[in-house]
Amino acid sequence: MDKNKRVIILNSILVGTIVLNLFIFTSRMRFFPWFIEDAWGYLGLFLTAPILIGIFFILRHFHKQQLVTNINKTIPLFVAITSLIIVFGPTTDFLNIVALLINVASVFLATNFLFNQNGGKNNYGFSSLKN
C-alpha cells in the first residue's frame, strides 16, 4: 500500500477517534441525549487514549520520512494527554469546556490535514516540508 494512502487512513482513524472522544466528553452535559448521570462514560477515554497514543507513534514514524507535519504528528498525543488529565483530575465544568475546545480544534486540524493531503507537495511542485 502506498505510504500516502496509509497516512490518509491513519488521519481518518484519528478524526474518528477524536470525534468519539468528543462524544465521551459531552456525555456529562445534561442537554445532550447521550447524557450519563454518574459519569461512567469517562471510562471510554481509557479505550481512546491508547489508540491515540498508538497513532502518535505511527505518525512519528511517518514524520521521520517527511510524510506528515509536526503539528499533525502531535495532535493525537496532545488530545490523549488532555483526556487523561481530565479523567484523573477533579471534574469541573471549566475543564470539560477546555477539553471540548481542544477536541474540536484537534478535529478541525486533523480534517484539514486529511483533506489537504497531496503527497507533501504544494501546487507548484515544491516540497512543502522543510528539513
XYZ file of C-alpha atoms in Angstrom:
131
model
C 0.000 0.000 0.000
C 1.232 3.475 -0.849
C 2.577 5.475 2.112
C 0.310 8.428 1.340
C -2.733 6.133 1.483
C -1.546 4.875 4.864
C -1.289 8.438 6.117
C -4.789 9.195 4.823
C -6.214 6.087 6.516
C -4.381 6.943 9.731
C -5.707 10.511 9.661
C -9.218 9.141 9.108
C -8.857 6.891 12.156
C -7.503 9.883 14.080
C -10.531 12.013 13.198
C -12.907 9.187 14.141
C -11.178 8.640 17.478
C -11.249 12.334 18.331
C -14.959 12.510 17.428
C -15.550 9.524 19.727
C -13.609 11.438 22.383
C -15.978 14.385 21.855
C -18.991 12.141 22.435
C -17.402 10.848 25.626
C -16.732 14.340 26.952
C -20.217 15.551 26.101
C -21.759 12.593 27.941
C -21.578 14.705 31.136
C -23.695 17.523 29.722
C -27.384 17.250 30.549
C -28.739 18.788 27.367
C -27.378 16.028 25.095
C -29.424 12.867 24.546
C -26.435 10.645 25.377
C -26.133 12.108 28.893
C -24.786 9.670 31.515
C -25.551 10.889 35.005
C -22.812 9.277 37.070
C -20.003 9.898 34.534
C -19.243 6.272 33.745
C -18.807 7.495 30.193
C -15.335 8.699 31.083
C -14.219 5.070 31.187
C -14.388 5.204 27.400
C -11.368 7.504 27.482
C -9.295 4.556 28.639
C -10.152 2.996 25.269
C -9.471 6.034 23.105
C -6.279 7.249 24.835
C -4.171 4.166 23.928
C -5.479 4.344 20.352
C -4.432 7.997 20.138
C -1.011 7.261 21.618
C -0.542 4.429 19.110
C -1.487 6.782 16.270
C 1.090 9.257 17.614
C 3.890 6.691 17.379
C 2.883 5.698 13.851
C 2.678 9.353 12.777
C 6.076 9.954 14.381
C 7.477 7.242 12.107
C 5.851 8.938 9.090
C 7.187 12.308 10.269
C 10.729 10.939 10.106
C 10.022 10.057 6.476
C 8.671 13.614 5.953
C 5.155 12.445 5.071
C 3.348 14.397 7.819
C 3.953 17.716 9.503
C 4.996 18.213 13.093
C 1.542 19.547 14.030
C -0.193 16.511 12.543
C 2.184 14.284 14.489
C 1.495 15.904 17.873
C -2.320 16.166 17.651
C -3.090 12.635 18.952
C -0.602 12.873 21.829
C -1.971 16.250 22.901
C -5.576 15.007 22.841
C -4.693 11.796 24.716
C -2.782 13.610 27.456
C -5.533 16.209 27.825
C -8.151 13.466 28.063
C -6.254 11.579 30.735
C -5.627 14.758 32.745
C -9.357 15.473 32.698
C -10.146 11.907 33.832
C -7.642 11.810 36.676
C -8.115 15.412 37.783
C -11.087 16.966 39.510
C -14.011 17.258 37.115
C -15.367 20.773 36.755
C -17.386 22.467 34.056
C -14.397 24.607 33.133
C -12.231 21.542 32.484
C -14.993 19.987 30.386
C -15.170 23.139 28.270
C -11.369 23.169 27.880
C -11.410 19.518 26.812
C -14.210 20.199 24.336
C -12.352 23.149 22.836
C -9.163 21.106 22.484
C -11.032 18.212 20.886
C -12.943 20.450 18.468
C -9.765 22.293 17.457
C -7.999 18.950 17.008
C -10.808 17.635 14.808
C -10.556 20.723 12.601
C -6.773 20.418 12.352
C -6.863 16.679 11.655
C -9.545 17.042 8.989
C -7.533 19.856 7.447
C -4.558 17.502 7.153
C -6.817 14.704 5.947
C -8.471 16.637 3.130
C -5.372 18.595 2.103
C -3.176 15.514 1.766
C -1.328 15.928 -1.515
C 1.848 13.958 -1.012
C 3.762 16.745 0.725
C 3.822 18.884 -2.411
C 2.299 22.278 -2.854
C 0.662 23.464 -6.073
C 3.989 24.454 -7.629
C 5.629 21.033 -7.253
C 8.000 22.077 -4.487
C 8.152 20.187 -1.231
C 6.191 21.972 1.495
C 8.006 20.237 4.368
C 11.289 21.758 5.448
C 14.252 19.849 6.859
